[in-house]
Tab-separated table of C-alpha atoms in Angstrom:
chain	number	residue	atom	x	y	z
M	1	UNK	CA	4.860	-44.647	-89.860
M	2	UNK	CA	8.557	-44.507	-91.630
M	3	UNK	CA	6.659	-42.212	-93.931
M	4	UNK	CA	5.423	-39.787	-91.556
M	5	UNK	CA	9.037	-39.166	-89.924
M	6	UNK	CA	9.671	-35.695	-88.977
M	7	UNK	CA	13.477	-35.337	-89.058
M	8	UNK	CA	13.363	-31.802	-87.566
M	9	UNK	CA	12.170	-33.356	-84.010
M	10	UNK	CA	9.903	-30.247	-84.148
M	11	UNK	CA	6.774	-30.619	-81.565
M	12	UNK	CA	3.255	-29.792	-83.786
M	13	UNK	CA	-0.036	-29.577	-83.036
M	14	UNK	CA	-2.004	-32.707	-84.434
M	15	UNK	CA	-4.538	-30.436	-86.333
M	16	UNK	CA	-0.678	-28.950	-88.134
M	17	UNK	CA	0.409	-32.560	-89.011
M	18	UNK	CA	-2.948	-33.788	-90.587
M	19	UNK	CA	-3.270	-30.453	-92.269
M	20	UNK	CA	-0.279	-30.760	-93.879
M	21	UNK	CA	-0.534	-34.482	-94.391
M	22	UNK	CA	-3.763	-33.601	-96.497
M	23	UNK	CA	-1.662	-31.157	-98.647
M	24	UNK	CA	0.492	-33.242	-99.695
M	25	UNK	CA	-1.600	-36.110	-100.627
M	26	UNK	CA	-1.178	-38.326	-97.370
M	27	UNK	CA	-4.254	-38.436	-95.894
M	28	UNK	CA	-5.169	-40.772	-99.624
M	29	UNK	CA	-3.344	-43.815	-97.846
M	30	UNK	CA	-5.511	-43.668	-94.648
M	31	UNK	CA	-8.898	-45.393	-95.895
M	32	UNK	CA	-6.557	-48.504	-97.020
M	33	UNK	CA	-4.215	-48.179	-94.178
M	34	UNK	CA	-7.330	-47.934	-91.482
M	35	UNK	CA	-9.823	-49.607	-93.917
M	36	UNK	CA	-10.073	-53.044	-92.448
M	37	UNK	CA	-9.862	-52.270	-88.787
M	38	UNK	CA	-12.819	-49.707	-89.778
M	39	UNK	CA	-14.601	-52.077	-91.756
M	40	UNK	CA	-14.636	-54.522	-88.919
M	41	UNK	CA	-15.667	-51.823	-86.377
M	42	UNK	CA	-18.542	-50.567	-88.608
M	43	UNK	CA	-19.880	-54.176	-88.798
M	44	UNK	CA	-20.245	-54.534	-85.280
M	45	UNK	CA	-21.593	-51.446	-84.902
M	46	UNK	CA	-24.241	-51.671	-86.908
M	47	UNK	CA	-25.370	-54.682	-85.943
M	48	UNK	CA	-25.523	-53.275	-82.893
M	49	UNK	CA	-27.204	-50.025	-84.103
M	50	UNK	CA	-29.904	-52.284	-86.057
M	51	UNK	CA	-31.301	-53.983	-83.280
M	52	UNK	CA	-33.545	-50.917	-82.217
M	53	UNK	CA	-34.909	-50.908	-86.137
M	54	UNK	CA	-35.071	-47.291	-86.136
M	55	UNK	CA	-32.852	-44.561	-88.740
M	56	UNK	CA	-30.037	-43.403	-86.819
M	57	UNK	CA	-27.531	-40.331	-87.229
M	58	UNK	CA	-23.553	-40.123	-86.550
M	59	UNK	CA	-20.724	-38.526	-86.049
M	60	UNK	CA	-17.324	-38.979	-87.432
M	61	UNK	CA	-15.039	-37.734	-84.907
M	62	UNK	CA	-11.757	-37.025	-86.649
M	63	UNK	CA	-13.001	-37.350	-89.995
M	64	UNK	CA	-10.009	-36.422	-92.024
M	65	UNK	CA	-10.941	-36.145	-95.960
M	66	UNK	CA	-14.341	-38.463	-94.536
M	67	UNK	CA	-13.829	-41.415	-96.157
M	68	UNK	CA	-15.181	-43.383	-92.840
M	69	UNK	CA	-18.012	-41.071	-92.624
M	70	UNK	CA	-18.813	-41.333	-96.344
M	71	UNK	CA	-19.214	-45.586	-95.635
M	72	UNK	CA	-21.458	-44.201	-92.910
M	73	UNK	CA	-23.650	-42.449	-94.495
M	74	UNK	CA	-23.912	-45.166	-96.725
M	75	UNK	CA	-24.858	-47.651	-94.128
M	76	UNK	CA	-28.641	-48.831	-93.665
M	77	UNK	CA	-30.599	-47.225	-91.807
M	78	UNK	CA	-28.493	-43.999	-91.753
M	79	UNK	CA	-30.127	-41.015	-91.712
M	80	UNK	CA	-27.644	-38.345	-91.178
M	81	UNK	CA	-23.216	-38.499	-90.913
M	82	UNK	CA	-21.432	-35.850	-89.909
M	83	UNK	CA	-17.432	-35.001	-89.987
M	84	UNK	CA	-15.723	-32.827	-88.088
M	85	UNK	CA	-11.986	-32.658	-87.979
M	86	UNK	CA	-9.689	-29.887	-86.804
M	87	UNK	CA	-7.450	-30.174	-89.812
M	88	UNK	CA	-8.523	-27.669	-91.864
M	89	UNK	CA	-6.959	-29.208	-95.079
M	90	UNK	CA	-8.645	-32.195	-94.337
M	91	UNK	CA	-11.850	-30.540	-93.629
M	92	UNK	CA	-11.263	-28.932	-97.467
M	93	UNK	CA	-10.478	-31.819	-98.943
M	94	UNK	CA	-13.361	-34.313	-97.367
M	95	UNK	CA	-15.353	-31.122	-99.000
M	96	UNK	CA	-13.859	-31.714	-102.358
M	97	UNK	CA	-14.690	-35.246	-102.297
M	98	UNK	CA	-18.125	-35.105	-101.294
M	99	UNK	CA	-19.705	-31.733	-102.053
M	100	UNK	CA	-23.196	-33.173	-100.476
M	101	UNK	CA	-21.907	-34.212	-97.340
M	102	UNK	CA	-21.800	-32.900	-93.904
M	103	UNK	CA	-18.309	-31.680	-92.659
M	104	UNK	CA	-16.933	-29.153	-89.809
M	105	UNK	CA	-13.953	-27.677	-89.168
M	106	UNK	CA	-13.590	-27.793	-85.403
M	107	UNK	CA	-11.726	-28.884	-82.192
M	108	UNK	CA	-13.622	-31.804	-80.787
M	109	UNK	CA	-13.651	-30.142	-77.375
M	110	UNK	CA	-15.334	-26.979	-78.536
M	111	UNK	CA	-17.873	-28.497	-80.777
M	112	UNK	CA	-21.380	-30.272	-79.806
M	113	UNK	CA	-24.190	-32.040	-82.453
M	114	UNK	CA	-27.251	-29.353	-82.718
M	115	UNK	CA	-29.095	-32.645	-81.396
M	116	UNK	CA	-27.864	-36.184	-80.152
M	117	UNK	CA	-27.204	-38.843	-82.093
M	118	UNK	CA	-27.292	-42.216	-81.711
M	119	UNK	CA	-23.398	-43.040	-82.998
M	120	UNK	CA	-20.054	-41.665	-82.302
M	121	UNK	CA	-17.243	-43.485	-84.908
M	122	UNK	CA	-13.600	-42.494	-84.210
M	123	UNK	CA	-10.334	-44.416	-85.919
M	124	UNK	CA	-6.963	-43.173	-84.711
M	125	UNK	CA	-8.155	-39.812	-83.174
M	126	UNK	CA	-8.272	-40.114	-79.197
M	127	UNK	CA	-4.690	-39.830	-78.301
M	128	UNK	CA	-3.517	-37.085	-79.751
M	129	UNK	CA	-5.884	-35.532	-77.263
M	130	UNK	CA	-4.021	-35.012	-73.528
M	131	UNK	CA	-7.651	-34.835	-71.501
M	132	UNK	CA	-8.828	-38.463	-72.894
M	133	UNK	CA	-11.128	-38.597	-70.007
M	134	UNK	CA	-12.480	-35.268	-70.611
M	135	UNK	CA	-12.446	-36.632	-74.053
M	136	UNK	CA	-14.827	-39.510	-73.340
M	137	UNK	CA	-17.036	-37.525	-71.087
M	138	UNK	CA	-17.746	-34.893	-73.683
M	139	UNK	CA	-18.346	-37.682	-75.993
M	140	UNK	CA	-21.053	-39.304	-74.073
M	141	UNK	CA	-22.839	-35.776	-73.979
M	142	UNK	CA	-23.183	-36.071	-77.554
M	143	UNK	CA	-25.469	-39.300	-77.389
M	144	UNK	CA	-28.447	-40.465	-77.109
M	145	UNK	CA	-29.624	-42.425	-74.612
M	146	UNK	CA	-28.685	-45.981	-75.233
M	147	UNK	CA	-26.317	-44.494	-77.963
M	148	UNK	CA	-23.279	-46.165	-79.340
M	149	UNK	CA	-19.879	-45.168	-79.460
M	150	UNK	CA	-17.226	-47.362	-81.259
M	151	UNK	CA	-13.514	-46.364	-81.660
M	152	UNK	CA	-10.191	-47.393	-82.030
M	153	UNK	CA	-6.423	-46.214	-81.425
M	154	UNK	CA	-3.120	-48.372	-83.006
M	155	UNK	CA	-0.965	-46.632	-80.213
M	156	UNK	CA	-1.588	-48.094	-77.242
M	157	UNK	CA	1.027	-49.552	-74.262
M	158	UNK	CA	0.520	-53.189	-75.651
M	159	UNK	CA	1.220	-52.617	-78.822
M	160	UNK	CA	5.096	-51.734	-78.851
M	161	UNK	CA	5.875	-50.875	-82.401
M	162	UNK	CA	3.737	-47.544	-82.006
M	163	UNK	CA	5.383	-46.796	-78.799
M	164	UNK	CA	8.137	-44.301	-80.696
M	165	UNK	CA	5.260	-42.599	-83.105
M	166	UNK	CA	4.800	-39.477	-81.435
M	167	UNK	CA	9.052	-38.776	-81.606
M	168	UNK	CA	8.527	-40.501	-85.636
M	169	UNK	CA	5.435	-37.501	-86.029
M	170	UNK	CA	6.855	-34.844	-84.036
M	171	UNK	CA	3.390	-34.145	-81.981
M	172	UNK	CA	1.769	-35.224	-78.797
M	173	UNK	CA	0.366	-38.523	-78.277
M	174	UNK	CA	-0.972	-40.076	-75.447
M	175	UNK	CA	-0.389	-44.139	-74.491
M	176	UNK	CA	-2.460	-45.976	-72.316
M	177	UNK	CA	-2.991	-49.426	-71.918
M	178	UNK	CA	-5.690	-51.588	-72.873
M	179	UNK	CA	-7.046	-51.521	-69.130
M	180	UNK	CA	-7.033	-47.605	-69.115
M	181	UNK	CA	-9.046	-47.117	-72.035
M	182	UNK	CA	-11.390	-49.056	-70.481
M	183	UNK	CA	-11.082	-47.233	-67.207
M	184	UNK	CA	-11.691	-44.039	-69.529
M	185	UNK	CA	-14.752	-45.486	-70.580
M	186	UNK	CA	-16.391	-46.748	-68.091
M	187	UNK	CA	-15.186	-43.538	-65.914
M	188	UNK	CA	-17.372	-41.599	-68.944
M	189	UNK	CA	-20.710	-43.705	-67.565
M	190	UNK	CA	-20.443	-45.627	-70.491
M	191	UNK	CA	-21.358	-49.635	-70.200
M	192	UNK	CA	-18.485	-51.562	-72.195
M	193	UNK	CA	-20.232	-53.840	-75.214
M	194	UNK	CA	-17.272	-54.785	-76.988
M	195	UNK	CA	-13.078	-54.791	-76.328
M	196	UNK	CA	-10.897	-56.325	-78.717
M	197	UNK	CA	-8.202	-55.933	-82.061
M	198	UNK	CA	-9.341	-55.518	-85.239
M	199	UNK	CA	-7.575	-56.032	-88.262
M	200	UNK	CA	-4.725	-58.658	-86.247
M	201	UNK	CA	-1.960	-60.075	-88.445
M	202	UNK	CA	1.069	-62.057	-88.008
M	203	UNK	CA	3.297	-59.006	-87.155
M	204	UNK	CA	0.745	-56.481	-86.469
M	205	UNK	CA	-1.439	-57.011	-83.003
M	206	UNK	CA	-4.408	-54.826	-84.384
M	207	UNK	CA	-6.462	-51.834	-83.712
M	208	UNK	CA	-7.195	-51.864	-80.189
M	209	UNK	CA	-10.908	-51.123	-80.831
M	210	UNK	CA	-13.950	-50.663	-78.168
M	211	UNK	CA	-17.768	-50.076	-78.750
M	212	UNK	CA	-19.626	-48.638	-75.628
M	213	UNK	CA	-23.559	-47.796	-74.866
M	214	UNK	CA	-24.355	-44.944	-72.830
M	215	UNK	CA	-27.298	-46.009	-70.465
M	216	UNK	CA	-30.310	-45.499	-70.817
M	217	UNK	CA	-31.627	-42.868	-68.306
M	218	UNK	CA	-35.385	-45.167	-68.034
Protein backbone atom coordinates (compact mmCIF):
# COMPACT_ATOMS: atom_id res chain seq x y z
CA UNK A 1 0.00 0.00 0.00
CA UNK A 2 3.16 2.61 0.27
CA UNK A 3 2.30 3.01 -3.37
CA UNK A 4 -1.18 3.96 -3.12
CA UNK A 5 -0.46 6.86 -0.44
CA UNK A 6 -2.52 9.85 -0.88
CA UNK A 7 -0.47 12.69 0.66
CA UNK A 8 -3.34 15.21 0.28
CA UNK A 9 -5.43 13.26 3.16
CA UNK A 10 -8.28 14.01 0.69
CA UNK A 11 -11.50 11.62 1.41
CA UNK A 12 -12.56 9.85 -2.29
CA UNK A 13 -15.04 7.78 -3.32
CA UNK A 14 -13.64 4.15 -3.99
CA UNK A 15 -15.10 4.11 -7.61
CA UNK A 16 -12.54 7.81 -7.86
CA UNK A 17 -9.46 5.89 -6.51
CA UNK A 18 -9.75 2.72 -8.77
CA UNK A 19 -10.65 4.96 -11.64
CA UNK A 20 -7.76 6.76 -11.38
CA UNK A 21 -5.62 3.84 -10.33
CA UNK A 22 -6.62 2.31 -13.83
CA UNK A 23 -5.36 5.53 -15.57
CA UNK A 24 -2.36 5.45 -14.51
CA UNK A 25 -1.47 1.93 -14.99
CA UNK A 26 -2.10 0.58 -11.32
CA UNK A 27 -4.73 -1.58 -11.54
CA UNK A 28 -1.68 -3.92 -13.88
CA UNK A 29 -0.14 -4.93 -10.37
CA UNK A 30 -3.47 -6.29 -8.94
CA UNK A 31 -3.72 -9.85 -10.74
CA UNK A 32 -0.03 -10.56 -9.22
CA UNK A 33 -0.64 -8.74 -6.06
CA UNK A 34 -4.24 -10.66 -5.50
CA UNK A 35 -3.27 -13.58 -7.84
CA UNK A 36 -2.52 -16.28 -5.36
CA UNK A 37 -5.10 -15.57 -2.74
CA UNK A 38 -7.52 -15.68 -5.96
CA UNK A 39 -6.06 -18.63 -7.32
CA UNK A 40 -6.56 -20.46 -4.09
CA UNK A 41 -10.17 -19.17 -3.73
CA UNK A 42 -11.09 -20.19 -7.33
CA UNK A 43 -9.83 -23.75 -6.57
CA UNK A 44 -12.06 -24.27 -3.84
CA UNK A 45 -14.70 -22.91 -5.47
CA UNK A 46 -14.84 -24.86 -8.17
CA UNK A 47 -14.50 -27.84 -6.66
CA UNK A 48 -17.24 -26.91 -4.95
CA UNK A 49 -19.16 -25.65 -8.04
CA UNK A 50 -18.30 -29.14 -9.86
CA UNK A 51 -19.94 -31.34 -7.62
CA UNK A 52 -23.51 -30.60 -9.13
CA UNK A 53 -21.85 -31.51 -12.81
CA UNK A 54 -23.85 -28.96 -14.42
CA UNK A 55 -22.38 -25.45 -16.58
CA UNK A 56 -22.58 -22.69 -14.27
CA UNK A 57 -22.51 -18.73 -14.73
CA UNK A 58 -20.76 -15.89 -12.46
CA UNK A 59 -20.30 -12.80 -11.43
CA UNK A 60 -17.24 -10.83 -10.75
CA UNK A 61 -18.17 -8.37 -8.26
CA UNK A 62 -15.57 -5.63 -8.40
CA UNK A 63 -14.01 -6.71 -11.44
CA UNK A 64 -11.52 -4.00 -12.04
CA UNK A 65 -9.73 -4.42 -15.65
CA UNK A 66 -11.35 -8.43 -15.13
CA UNK A 67 -8.48 -10.26 -14.91
CA UNK A 68 -10.30 -12.62 -12.11
CA UNK A 69 -13.28 -12.83 -14.23
CA UNK A 70 -11.27 -13.57 -17.39
CA UNK A 71 -9.70 -16.97 -15.22
CA UNK A 72 -13.42 -17.47 -14.72
CA UNK A 73 -14.61 -17.66 -17.71
CA UNK A 74 -11.93 -19.84 -18.42
CA UNK A 75 -12.79 -22.31 -15.78
CA UNK A 76 -14.63 -25.74 -16.67
CA UNK A 77 -17.76 -25.88 -16.80
CA UNK A 78 -18.29 -22.08 -17.15
CA UNK A 79 -20.83 -20.99 -19.14
CA UNK A 80 -21.15 -17.34 -18.71
CA UNK A 81 -18.69 -14.46 -16.39
CA UNK A 82 -19.70 -11.31 -15.90
CA UNK A 83 -17.80 -7.97 -14.48
CA UNK A 84 -19.16 -5.22 -13.13
CA UNK A 85 -17.17 -2.57 -11.39
CA UNK A 86 -18.05 1.03 -10.58
CA UNK A 87 -14.73 2.33 -11.77
CA UNK A 88 -15.38 3.45 -14.93
CA UNK A 89 -11.66 3.38 -16.06
CA UNK A 90 -11.51 0.04 -15.00
CA UNK A 91 -14.67 -0.91 -16.63
CA UNK A 92 -12.78 0.68 -20.03
CA UNK A 93 -9.88 -0.92 -19.59
CA UNK A 94 -11.20 -4.71 -18.64
CA UNK A 95 -13.01 -3.70 -22.18
CA UNK A 96 -9.74 -3.13 -23.86
CA UNK A 97 -8.39 -6.29 -22.70
CA UNK A 98 -11.06 -8.51 -23.57
CA UNK A 99 -13.27 -7.09 -26.31
CA UNK A 100 -15.50 -10.52 -26.09
CA UNK A 101 -16.18 -10.41 -22.61
CA UNK A 102 -18.96 -9.38 -20.44
CA UNK A 103 -18.38 -6.12 -18.37
CA UNK A 104 -20.71 -3.33 -16.58
CA UNK A 105 -20.18 -0.23 -15.33
CA UNK A 106 -22.27 -0.07 -12.18
CA UNK A 107 -22.64 0.38 -8.35
CA UNK A 108 -23.06 -3.05 -6.90
CA UNK A 109 -26.09 -1.85 -4.96
CA UNK A 110 -28.00 -0.66 -7.98
CA UNK A 111 -27.25 -3.49 -10.25
CA UNK A 112 -28.94 -7.17 -10.37
CA UNK A 113 -27.96 -10.37 -12.98
CA UNK A 114 -30.97 -10.46 -15.74
CA UNK A 115 -31.12 -14.14 -14.16
CA UNK A 116 -29.32 -15.91 -11.13
CA UNK A 117 -26.32 -17.42 -11.21
CA UNK A 118 -24.83 -19.96 -9.53
CA UNK A 119 -21.36 -17.94 -8.38
CA UNK A 120 -20.60 -14.66 -6.88
CA UNK A 121 -16.40 -14.10 -6.84
CA UNK A 122 -15.27 -10.91 -5.03
CA UNK A 123 -11.31 -10.11 -4.04
CA UNK A 124 -10.79 -6.92 -2.07
CA UNK A 125 -14.21 -5.25 -2.85
CA UNK A 126 -16.61 -5.55 0.33
CA UNK A 127 -15.26 -2.92 2.56
CA UNK A 128 -15.13 -0.11 0.81
CA UNK A 129 -18.87 -0.57 1.00
CA UNK A 130 -20.41 1.08 4.55
CA UNK A 131 -23.86 -1.25 4.38
CA UNK A 132 -21.74 -4.72 4.29
CA UNK A 133 -24.80 -6.38 5.53
CA UNK A 134 -26.96 -4.84 3.03
CA UNK A 135 -24.06 -5.82 0.94
CA UNK A 136 -24.35 -9.55 1.61
CA UNK A 137 -28.08 -9.58 1.51
CA UNK A 138 -28.25 -8.12 -1.96
CA UNK A 139 -25.68 -10.58 -2.86
CA UNK A 140 -27.58 -13.61 -1.92
CA UNK A 141 -30.52 -12.22 -4.17
CA UNK A 142 -28.32 -12.66 -6.99
CA UNK A 143 -28.03 -16.59 -6.55
CA UNK A 144 -29.30 -19.46 -7.21
CA UNK A 145 -30.51 -21.70 -4.98
CA UNK A 146 -27.70 -23.69 -3.53
CA UNK A 147 -25.42 -20.99 -5.19
CA UNK A 148 -21.93 -20.16 -4.15
CA UNK A 149 -20.43 -17.13 -3.10
CA UNK A 150 -16.63 -16.95 -2.35
CA UNK A 151 -14.77 -13.70 -1.37
CA UNK A 152 -12.09 -12.21 0.31
CA UNK A 153 -10.93 -8.79 2.03
CA UNK A 154 -6.91 -8.15 3.23
CA UNK A 155 -8.34 -5.41 5.67
CA UNK A 156 -9.78 -6.91 8.32
CA UNK A 157 -9.38 -6.22 12.46
CA UNK A 158 -6.88 -9.24 12.69
CA UNK A 159 -4.80 -8.34 10.30
CA UNK A 160 -3.02 -5.07 11.69
CA UNK A 161 -0.80 -3.91 8.92
CA UNK A 162 -4.04 -2.90 6.83
CA UNK A 163 -5.49 -1.24 9.77
CA UNK A 164 -4.04 2.46 8.51
CA UNK A 165 -5.08 1.77 4.58
CA UNK A 166 -8.04 3.76 4.35
CA UNK A 167 -5.86 7.15 5.89
CA UNK A 168 -2.73 5.53 3.23
CA UNK A 169 -5.84 5.65 0.23
CA UNK A 170 -7.68 8.57 1.31
CA UNK A 171 -11.32 6.73 1.02
CA UNK A 172 -13.68 4.84 3.21
CA UNK A 173 -13.07 1.46 4.36
CA UNK A 174 -14.79 -0.59 6.61
CA UNK A 175 -12.91 -3.19 9.34
CA UNK A 176 -14.49 -5.95 10.86
CA UNK A 177 -13.22 -8.85 12.38
CA UNK A 178 -13.03 -12.26 11.31
CA UNK A 179 -16.19 -13.13 13.57
CA UNK A 180 -18.26 -10.24 11.93
CA UNK A 181 -17.84 -11.24 8.52
CA UNK A 182 -19.14 -14.26 9.47
CA UNK A 183 -21.97 -12.71 11.39
CA UNK A 184 -22.55 -10.77 7.95
CA UNK A 185 -22.89 -13.90 6.33
CA UNK A 186 -24.72 -15.94 8.04
CA UNK A 187 -27.09 -12.76 8.94
CA UNK A 188 -27.47 -12.81 4.75
CA UNK A 189 -29.13 -16.62 5.17
CA UNK A 190 -26.13 -17.85 3.83
CA UNK A 191 -24.73 -21.43 5.33
CA UNK A 192 -20.81 -20.90 5.91
CA UNK A 193 -18.72 -23.76 3.72
CA UNK A 194 -15.41 -22.45 4.10
CA UNK A 195 -13.42 -19.62 6.56
CA UNK A 196 -9.86 -19.27 6.35
CA UNK A 197 -6.42 -17.15 4.82
CA UNK A 198 -5.31 -17.62 1.64
CA UNK A 199 -2.13 -16.80 0.32
CA UNK A 200 -0.37 -16.81 4.32
CA UNK A 201 3.34 -15.98 4.48
CA UNK A 202 5.85 -15.39 7.06
CA UNK A 203 4.99 -11.63 7.46
CA UNK A 204 1.76 -11.50 5.75
CA UNK A 205 -1.38 -13.37 7.67
CA UNK A 206 -3.38 -13.77 4.30
CA UNK A 207 -6.56 -12.96 2.60
CA UNK A 208 -9.17 -13.48 5.03
CA UNK A 209 -11.28 -15.44 2.50
CA UNK A 210 -14.94 -17.16 2.97
CA UNK A 211 -17.08 -19.31 0.51
CA UNK A 212 -20.86 -19.51 1.47
CA UNK A 213 -24.04 -21.56 -0.10
CA UNK A 214 -27.27 -20.00 -0.09
CA UNK A 215 -29.88 -22.77 0.84
CA UNK A 216 -31.66 -24.43 -1.04
CA UNK A 217 -35.37 -23.39 -0.80
CA UNK A 218 -36.49 -27.62 -1.35
Amino acid sequence: MQDDVNPGNQQLSATDVFHNWAISGKDEGMESGHGPAVQEMLLVGLAEISKRGSPFSAVDVGCGNGWATRQLASMPFCKSAIGIDGAQGMIEKAKQLDQNGTYIHTEIMHWDPPQPVELNHSIEVFYYLKDTQGLLNHLYKWLSNDGILIFGVDRYEENVTTHSWDTDVGCFMALHSEKEWMDFVENAGFEIVKKWRAATSSDWPGTLAIMAKKPSED
